[in-house]
Coordinates of C-alpha atoms in Angstrom, one line a residue:
X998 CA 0.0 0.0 0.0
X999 CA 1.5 3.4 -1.1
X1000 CA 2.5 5.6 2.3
X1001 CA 0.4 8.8 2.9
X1002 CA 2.0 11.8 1.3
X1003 CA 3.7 13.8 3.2
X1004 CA 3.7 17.1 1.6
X1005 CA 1.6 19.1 -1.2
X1006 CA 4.4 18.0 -4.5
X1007 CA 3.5 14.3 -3.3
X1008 CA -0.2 14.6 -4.9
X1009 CA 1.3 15.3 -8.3
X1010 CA 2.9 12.0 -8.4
X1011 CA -0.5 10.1 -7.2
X1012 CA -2.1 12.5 -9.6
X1013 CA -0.4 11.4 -12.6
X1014 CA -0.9 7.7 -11.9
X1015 CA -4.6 7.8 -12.2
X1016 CA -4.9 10.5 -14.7
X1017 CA -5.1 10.1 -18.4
X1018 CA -2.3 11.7 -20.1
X1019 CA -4.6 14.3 -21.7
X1020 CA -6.1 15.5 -19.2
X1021 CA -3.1 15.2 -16.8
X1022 CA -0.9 17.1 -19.3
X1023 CA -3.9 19.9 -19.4
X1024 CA -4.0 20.5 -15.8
X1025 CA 0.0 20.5 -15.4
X1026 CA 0.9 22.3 -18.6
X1027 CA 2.1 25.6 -19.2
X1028 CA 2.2 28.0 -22.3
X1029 CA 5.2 27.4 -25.7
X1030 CA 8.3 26.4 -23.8
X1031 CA 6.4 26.6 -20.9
X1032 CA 9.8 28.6 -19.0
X1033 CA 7.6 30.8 -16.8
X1034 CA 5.7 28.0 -15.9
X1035 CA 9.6 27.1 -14.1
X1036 CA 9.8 29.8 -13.0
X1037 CA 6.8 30.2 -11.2
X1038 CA 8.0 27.8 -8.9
X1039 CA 11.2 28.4 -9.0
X1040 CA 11.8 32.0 -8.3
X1041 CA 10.4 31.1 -4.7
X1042 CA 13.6 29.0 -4.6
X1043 CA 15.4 32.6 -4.5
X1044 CA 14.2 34.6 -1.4
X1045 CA 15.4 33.1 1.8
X1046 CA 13.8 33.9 5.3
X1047 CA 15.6 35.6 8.1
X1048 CA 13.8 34.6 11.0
X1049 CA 13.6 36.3 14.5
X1050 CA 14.4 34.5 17.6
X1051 CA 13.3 35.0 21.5
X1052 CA 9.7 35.7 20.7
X1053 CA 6.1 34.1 22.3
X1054 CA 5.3 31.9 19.7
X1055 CA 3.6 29.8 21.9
X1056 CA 0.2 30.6 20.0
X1057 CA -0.2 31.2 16.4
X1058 CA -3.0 32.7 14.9
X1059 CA -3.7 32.6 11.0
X1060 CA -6.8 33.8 9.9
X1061 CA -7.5 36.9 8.2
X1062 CA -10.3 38.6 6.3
X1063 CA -10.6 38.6 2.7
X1064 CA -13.3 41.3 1.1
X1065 CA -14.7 41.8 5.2
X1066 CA -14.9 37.5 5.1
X1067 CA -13.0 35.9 7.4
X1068 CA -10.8 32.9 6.8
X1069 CA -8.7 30.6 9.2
X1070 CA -5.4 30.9 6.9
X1071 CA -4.5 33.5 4.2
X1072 CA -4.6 30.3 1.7
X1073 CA -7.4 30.4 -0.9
X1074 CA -8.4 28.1 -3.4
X1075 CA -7.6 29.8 -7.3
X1076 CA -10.3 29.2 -10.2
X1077 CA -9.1 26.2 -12.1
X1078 CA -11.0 24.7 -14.8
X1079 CA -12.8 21.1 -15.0
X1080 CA -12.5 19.5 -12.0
X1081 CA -14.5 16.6 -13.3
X1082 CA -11.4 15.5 -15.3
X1083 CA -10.0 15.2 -12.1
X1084 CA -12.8 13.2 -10.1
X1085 CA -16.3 13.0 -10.6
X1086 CA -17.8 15.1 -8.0
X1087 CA -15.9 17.7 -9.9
X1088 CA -16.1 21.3 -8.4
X1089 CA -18.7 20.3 -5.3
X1090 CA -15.9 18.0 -3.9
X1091 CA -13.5 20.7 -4.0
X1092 CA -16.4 23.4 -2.4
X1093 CA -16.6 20.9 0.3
X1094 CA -12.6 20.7 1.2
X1095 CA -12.9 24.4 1.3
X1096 CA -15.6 24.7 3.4
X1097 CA -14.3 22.0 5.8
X1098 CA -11.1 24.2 6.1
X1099 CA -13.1 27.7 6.1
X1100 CA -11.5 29.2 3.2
X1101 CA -12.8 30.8 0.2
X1102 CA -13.2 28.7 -3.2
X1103 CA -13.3 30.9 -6.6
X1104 CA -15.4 29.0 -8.6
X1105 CA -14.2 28.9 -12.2
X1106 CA -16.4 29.8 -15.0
X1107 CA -15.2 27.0 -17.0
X1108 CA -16.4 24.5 -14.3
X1109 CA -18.4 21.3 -14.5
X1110 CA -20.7 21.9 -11.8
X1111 CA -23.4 24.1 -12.4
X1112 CA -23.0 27.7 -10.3
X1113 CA -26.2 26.4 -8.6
X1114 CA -25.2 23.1 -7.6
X1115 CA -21.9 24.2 -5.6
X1116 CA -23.8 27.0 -4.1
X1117 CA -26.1 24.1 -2.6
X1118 CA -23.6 22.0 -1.8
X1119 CA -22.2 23.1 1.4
X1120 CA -23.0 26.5 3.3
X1121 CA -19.4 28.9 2.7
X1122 CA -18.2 31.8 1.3
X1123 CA -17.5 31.5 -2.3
X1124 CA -16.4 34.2 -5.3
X1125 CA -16.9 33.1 -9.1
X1126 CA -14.6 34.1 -11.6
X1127 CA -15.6 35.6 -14.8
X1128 CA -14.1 35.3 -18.3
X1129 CA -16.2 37.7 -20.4
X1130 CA -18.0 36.2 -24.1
X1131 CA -18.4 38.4 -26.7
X1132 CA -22.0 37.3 -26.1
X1133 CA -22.2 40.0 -23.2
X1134 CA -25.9 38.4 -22.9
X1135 CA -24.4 35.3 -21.6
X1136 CA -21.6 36.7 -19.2
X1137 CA -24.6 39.2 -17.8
X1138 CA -26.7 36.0 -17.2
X1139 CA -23.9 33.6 -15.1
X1140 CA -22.8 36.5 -13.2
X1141 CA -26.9 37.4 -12.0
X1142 CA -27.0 33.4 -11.6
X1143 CA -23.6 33.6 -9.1
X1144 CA -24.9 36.3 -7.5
X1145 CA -28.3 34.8 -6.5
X1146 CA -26.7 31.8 -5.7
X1147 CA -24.6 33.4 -3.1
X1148 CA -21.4 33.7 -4.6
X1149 CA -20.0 37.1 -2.4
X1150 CA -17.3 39.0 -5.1
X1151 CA -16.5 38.3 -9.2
X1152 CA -13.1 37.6 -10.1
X1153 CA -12.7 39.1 -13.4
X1154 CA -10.1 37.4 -15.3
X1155 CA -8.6 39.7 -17.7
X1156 CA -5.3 37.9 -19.3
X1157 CA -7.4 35.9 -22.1
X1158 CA -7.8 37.8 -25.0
X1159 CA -7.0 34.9 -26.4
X1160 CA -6.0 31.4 -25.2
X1161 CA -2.1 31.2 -24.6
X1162 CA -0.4 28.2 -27.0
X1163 CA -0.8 25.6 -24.5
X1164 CA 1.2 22.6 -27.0
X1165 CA 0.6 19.6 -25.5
X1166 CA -3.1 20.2 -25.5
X1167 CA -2.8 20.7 -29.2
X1168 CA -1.0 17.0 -29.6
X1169 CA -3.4 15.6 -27.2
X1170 CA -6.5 17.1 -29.5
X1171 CA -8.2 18.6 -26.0
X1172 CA -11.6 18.2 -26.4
X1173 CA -14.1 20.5 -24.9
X1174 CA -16.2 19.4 -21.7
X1175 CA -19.9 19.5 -21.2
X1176 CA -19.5 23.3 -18.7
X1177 CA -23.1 23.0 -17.4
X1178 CA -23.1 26.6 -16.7
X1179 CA -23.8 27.3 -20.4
X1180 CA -26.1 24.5 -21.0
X1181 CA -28.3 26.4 -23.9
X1182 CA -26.2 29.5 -24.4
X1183 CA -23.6 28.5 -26.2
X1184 CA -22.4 25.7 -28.2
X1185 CA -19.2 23.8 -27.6
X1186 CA -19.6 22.4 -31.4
X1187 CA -16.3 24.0 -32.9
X1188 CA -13.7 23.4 -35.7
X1189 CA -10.6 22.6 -34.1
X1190 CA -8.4 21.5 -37.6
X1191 CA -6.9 18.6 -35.7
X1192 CA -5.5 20.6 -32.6
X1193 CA -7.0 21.8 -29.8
X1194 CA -10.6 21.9 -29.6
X1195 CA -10.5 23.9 -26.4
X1196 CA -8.5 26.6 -27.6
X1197 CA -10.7 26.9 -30.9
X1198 CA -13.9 27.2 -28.0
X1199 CA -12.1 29.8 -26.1
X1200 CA -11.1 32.0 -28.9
X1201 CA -14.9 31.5 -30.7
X1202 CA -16.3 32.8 -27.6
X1203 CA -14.3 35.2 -25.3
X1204 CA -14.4 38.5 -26.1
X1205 CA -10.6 39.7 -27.6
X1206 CA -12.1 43.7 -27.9
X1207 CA -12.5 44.0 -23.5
X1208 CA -11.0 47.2 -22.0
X1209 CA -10.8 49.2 -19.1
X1210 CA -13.7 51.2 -19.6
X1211 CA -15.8 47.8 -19.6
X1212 CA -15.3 46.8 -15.6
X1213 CA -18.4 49.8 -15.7
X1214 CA -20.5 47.7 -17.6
X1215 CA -19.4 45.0 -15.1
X1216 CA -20.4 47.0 -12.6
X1217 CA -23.9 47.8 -14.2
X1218 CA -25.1 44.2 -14.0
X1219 CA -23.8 43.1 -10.4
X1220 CA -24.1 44.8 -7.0
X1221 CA -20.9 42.3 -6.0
X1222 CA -17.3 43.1 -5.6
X1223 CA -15.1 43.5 -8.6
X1224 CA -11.5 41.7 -8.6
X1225 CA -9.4 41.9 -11.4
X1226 CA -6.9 39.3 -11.8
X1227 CA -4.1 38.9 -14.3
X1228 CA -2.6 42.1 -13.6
X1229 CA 1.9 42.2 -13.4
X1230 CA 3.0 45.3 -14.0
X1231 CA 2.8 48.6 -11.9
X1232 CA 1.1 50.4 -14.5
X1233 CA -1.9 48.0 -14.6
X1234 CA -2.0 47.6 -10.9
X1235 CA -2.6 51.6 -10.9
X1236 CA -4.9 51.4 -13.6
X1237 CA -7.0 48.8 -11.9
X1238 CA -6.8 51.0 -8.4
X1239 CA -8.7 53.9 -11.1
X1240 CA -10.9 51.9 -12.5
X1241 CA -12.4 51.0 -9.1
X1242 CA -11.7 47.2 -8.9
X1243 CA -12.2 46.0 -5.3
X1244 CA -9.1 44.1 -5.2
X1245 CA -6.3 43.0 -7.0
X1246 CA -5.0 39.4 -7.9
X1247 CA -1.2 39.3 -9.1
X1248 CA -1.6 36.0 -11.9
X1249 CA 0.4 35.1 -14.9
X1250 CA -2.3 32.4 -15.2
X1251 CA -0.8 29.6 -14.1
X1252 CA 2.2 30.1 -16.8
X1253 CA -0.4 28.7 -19.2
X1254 CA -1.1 32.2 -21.6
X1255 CA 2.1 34.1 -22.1
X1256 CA 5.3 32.4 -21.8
X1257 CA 8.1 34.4 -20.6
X1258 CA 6.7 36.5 -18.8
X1259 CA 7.8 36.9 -15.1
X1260 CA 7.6 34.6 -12.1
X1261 CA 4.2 36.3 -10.0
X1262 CA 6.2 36.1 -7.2
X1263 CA 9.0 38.6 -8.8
X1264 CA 6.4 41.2 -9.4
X1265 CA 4.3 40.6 -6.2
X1266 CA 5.9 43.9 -4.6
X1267 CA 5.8 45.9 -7.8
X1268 CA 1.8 45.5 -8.0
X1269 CA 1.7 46.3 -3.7
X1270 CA 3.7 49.4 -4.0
X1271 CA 1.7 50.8 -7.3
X1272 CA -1.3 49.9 -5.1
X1273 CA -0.5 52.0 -1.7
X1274 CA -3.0 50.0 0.2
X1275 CA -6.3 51.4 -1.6
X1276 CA -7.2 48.1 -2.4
X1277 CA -6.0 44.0 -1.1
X1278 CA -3.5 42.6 -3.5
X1279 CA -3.8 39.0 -3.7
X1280 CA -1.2 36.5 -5.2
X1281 CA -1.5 33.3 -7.9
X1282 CA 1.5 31.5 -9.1
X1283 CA 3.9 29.0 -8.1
X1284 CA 2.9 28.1 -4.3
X1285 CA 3.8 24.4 -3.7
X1286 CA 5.1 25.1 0.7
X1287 CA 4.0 26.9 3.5
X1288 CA 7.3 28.7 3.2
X1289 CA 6.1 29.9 -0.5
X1290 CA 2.8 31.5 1.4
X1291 CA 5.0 33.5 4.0
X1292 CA 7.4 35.0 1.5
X1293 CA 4.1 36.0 -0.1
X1294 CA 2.5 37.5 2.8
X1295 CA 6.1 38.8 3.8
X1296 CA 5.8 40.8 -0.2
X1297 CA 2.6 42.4 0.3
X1298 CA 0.0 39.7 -0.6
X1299 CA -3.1 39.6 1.9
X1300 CA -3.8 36.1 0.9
X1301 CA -2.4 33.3 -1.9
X1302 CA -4.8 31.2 -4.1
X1303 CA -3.8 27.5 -4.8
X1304 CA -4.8 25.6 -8.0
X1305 CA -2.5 22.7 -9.3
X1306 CA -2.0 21.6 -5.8
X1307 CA -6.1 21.2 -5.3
X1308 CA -6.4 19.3 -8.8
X1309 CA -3.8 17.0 -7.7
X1310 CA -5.2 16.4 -4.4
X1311 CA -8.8 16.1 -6.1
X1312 CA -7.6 13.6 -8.4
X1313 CA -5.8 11.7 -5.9
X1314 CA -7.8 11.4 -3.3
X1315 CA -11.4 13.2 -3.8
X1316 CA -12.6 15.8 -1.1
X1317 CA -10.3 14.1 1.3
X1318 CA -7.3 15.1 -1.1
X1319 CA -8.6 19.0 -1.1
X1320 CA -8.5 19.5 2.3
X1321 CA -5.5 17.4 3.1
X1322 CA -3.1 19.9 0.7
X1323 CA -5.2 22.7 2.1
X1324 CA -4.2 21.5 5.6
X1325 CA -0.3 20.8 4.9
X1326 CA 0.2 23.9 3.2
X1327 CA -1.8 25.6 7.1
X1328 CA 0.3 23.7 8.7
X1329 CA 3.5 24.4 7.0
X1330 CA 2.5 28.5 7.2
X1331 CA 1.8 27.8 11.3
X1332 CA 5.3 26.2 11.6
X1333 CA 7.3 29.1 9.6
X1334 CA 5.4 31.3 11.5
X1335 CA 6.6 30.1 14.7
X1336 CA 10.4 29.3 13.5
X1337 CA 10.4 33.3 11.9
X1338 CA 9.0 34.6 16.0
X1339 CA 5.9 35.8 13.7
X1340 CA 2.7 34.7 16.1
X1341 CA 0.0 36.9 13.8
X1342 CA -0.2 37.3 10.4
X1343 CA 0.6 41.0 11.2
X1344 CA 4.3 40.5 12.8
X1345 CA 5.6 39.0 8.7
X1346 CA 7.2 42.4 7.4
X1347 CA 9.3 42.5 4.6
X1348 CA 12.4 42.5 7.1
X1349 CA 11.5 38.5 7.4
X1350 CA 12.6 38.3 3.5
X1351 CA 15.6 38.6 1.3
X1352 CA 15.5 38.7 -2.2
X1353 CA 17.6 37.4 -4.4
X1354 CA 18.6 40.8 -6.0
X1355 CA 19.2 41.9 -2.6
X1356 CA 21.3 38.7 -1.5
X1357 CA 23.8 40.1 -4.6
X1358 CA 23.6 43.7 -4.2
X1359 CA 24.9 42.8 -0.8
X1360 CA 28.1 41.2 -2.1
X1361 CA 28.8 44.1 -4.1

C-alpha cells in the first residue's frame, strides 16, 4: 500500500498515476516552452527567510479577512478549470474541502458543476470568476446566476484575450467538456483542424475587444465586488486601483497564456507598492510550501490562491485530497510562523525576506 504523502508535490505524483495523459498534461501544462511555468515555482527558490528568535510563539493565529470574510489561513483556493477531469464530484468535492477548512473557493467559470449546484452544496463563502464572451448576454446571465446563488465577489479574469499556446493540449487534441453553466447559451460544437478543440472554443467565444472602460459595464449588471486578476506590471496595478476594482490578484495564469513572462512572485511587490493599500492585492502562481505563502505574505499579498495543488489532491484522493493539501500547506505556514517569531499574520514584514537581488547587491 502506497504511504500517505507527506507534503503538497506528493499529490502530483498520485495525480499522474490515475490520470489520463490528456487530461493530466492539461491540468500540469504551461504556455510554448512553458519557461515561466519554471519559473513560477522556482523563483520562490530565491528569497530566503531571516527569521527572529526569543519571541512568544507559543500561540499562532492565522486567519485573516478577505473582502470583510473571514478565513482561518490566508490560503485560498484559485479558479481552475474542469474538476470533473480530475474526479467526478468535480467542483462540489473541491467546495466541500474548502468549506471544511473555512477558506474561500473561486469557482471557475469553465467549471463542470453548475454555479447552482456548488452554491447548494455546502454552506461557505464562495467568489466566481468571470471570463467575459463576446455574447455579453451570456456573461450578464452567469454573473446574475452567481450572485443569486450566493457567490460574495467576481473575479474578473482579464489575461485571455485569447487562449495562450498551450502545446501539448494541441497534440493531445483537448476536447471540450460539457460546462453546465452554459447549458443552452452557447455551443461547444467547434472546428478545431486537428489541434486543440479547447483553444478553438475559447477563442470563438471570449471577447478579444475588452478594455478598461468595460469593468463599468461590469459593474452595471452586479451589486458584488469586482476583482481583477491577471494584472503584473505597476502600470496595470494603478490602472485597476482607477478603475475602481475592489481588489487586486497578481496572476500570470498559471504560466499557461504568455510564456516568458515573469515569475508572480518577482512582481508581487511591484503590484503592492503601485497599489498603496487602496485596495488587497492578492497573489496566484507557483505556491507548492507553507514557506512559498510567507514570503508572499512577507511581499505584500493579503492572501495566496492555490490551484495545481487542489487538482492533484482532487484527483488523488477526492474531497479528502482538497483538504489534506489545504491543511499541509496551514500547517506548514503555522510552523514558519513560529520558527520566523511571527505569532499573527501581522508580525511577517518584509524585514522577514531577502530577495535574491538583494542577497547580490549585498556582495557588491
Amino acid at each position: 500500500m502506497a504511504s500517505e504523502p507527506v507534503n503538497v508535490k506528493e499529490f502530483q505524483e498520485l495525480a499522474k498515476n490515475v490520470l489520463p495523459k490528456m487530461y493530466y498534461d492539461f491540468y500540469t501544462g504551461g504556455a510554448e516552452d512553458q519557461y515561466t511555468l519554471k519559473q513560477n515555482v522556482e523563483a520562490f527558490q530565491r528569497i530566503t527567510i531571516r527569521p527572529r528568535i526569543l519571541l512568544d510563539v507559543s500561540r499562532i493565529d492565522m486567519s485573516t479577512t478577505v473582502l470583510g470574510y473571514k478565513i482561518s489561513a490566508p490560503i485560498m483556493v484559485a479558479p481552475t478549470g474542469m474538476h470533473q477531469f480530475a474526479h467526478p464530484e468535480g467542483e462540489v468535492a473541491t467546495a466541500r474541502a474548502a468549506a471544511a477548512c473555512n477558506t474561500i473557493m473561486v469557482l471557475s467559470y469553465s467549471s463542470n458543476c453548475s454555479v447552482e449546484e456548488v452554491a447548494s452544496s455546502c454552506n461557505a463563502v464562495r467568489f466566481f470568476q468571470l471570463y467575459v464572451f463576446k455574447r455579453r448576454d451570456i456573461s450578464a446571465q452567469i454573473v446574475q446566476r452567481a450572485e443569486k446563488s450566493g457567490f460574495k465577489a467576481i473575479v474578473l479574469t482579464v489575461d485571455t484575450p485569447r487562449l495562450g499556446r498551450r502545446e501539448a493540449d494541441i497534440k493531445n487534441k483537448m476536447v471540450v467538456p460539457r460546462l453546465k453553466n452554459f447549458e443552452g447559451l452557447s455551443s461547444i460544437a467547434v472546428d478545431s483542424n486537428g489541434g486543440s478543440a479547447l483553444e478553438s472554443y475559447a477563442n470563438e467565444t471570449l471577447d478579444s475587444s475588452l478594455r478598461w472602460e468595460d469593468i463599468g459595464w461590469l459593474r452595471s449588471i452586479t451589486s458584488l465586488p469586482i476583482l481583477i486578476k491577471g494584472v503584473l506590471t505597476h502600470e496595470d496595478a494603478r490602472m485597476a486601483v482607477e478603475a475602481g476594482v475592489s481588489g487586486i490578484v497578481v496572476s500570470n495564469h498559471g504560466a499557461r497564456q504568455l510564456d516568458y513572462t515573469p515569475a508572480t512572485i518577482s512582481v508581487l511587490e511591484e503590484v503592492v507598492h503601485a497599489v498603496e493599500g487602496k485596495v488587497p492585492v492578492l497573489f496566484d502562481g507557483g505556491v507548492r510550501r507553507g514557506t512559498d505563502v510567507f514570503k508572499a505574505l512577507a511581499l505584500g499579498a493579503q492572501a495566496i490562491l492555490v490551484g495545481r495543488p487542489v487538482i492533484y489532491g482532487l484527483a488523488a484522493k477526492g474531497e479528502y485530497g482538497v483538504r489534506r493539501v489545504l491543511e499541509m500547506l496551514k500547517y506548514e505556514l503555522e510552523l514558519t510562523m513560529a520558527l520566523s517569531g511571527c505569532p499573527q499574520l501581522q508580525d511577517i514584514t518584509r524585514d522577514h525576506v531577502r530577495t535574491e537581488h538583494e542577497r547580490l547587491r549585498s556582495m557588491l
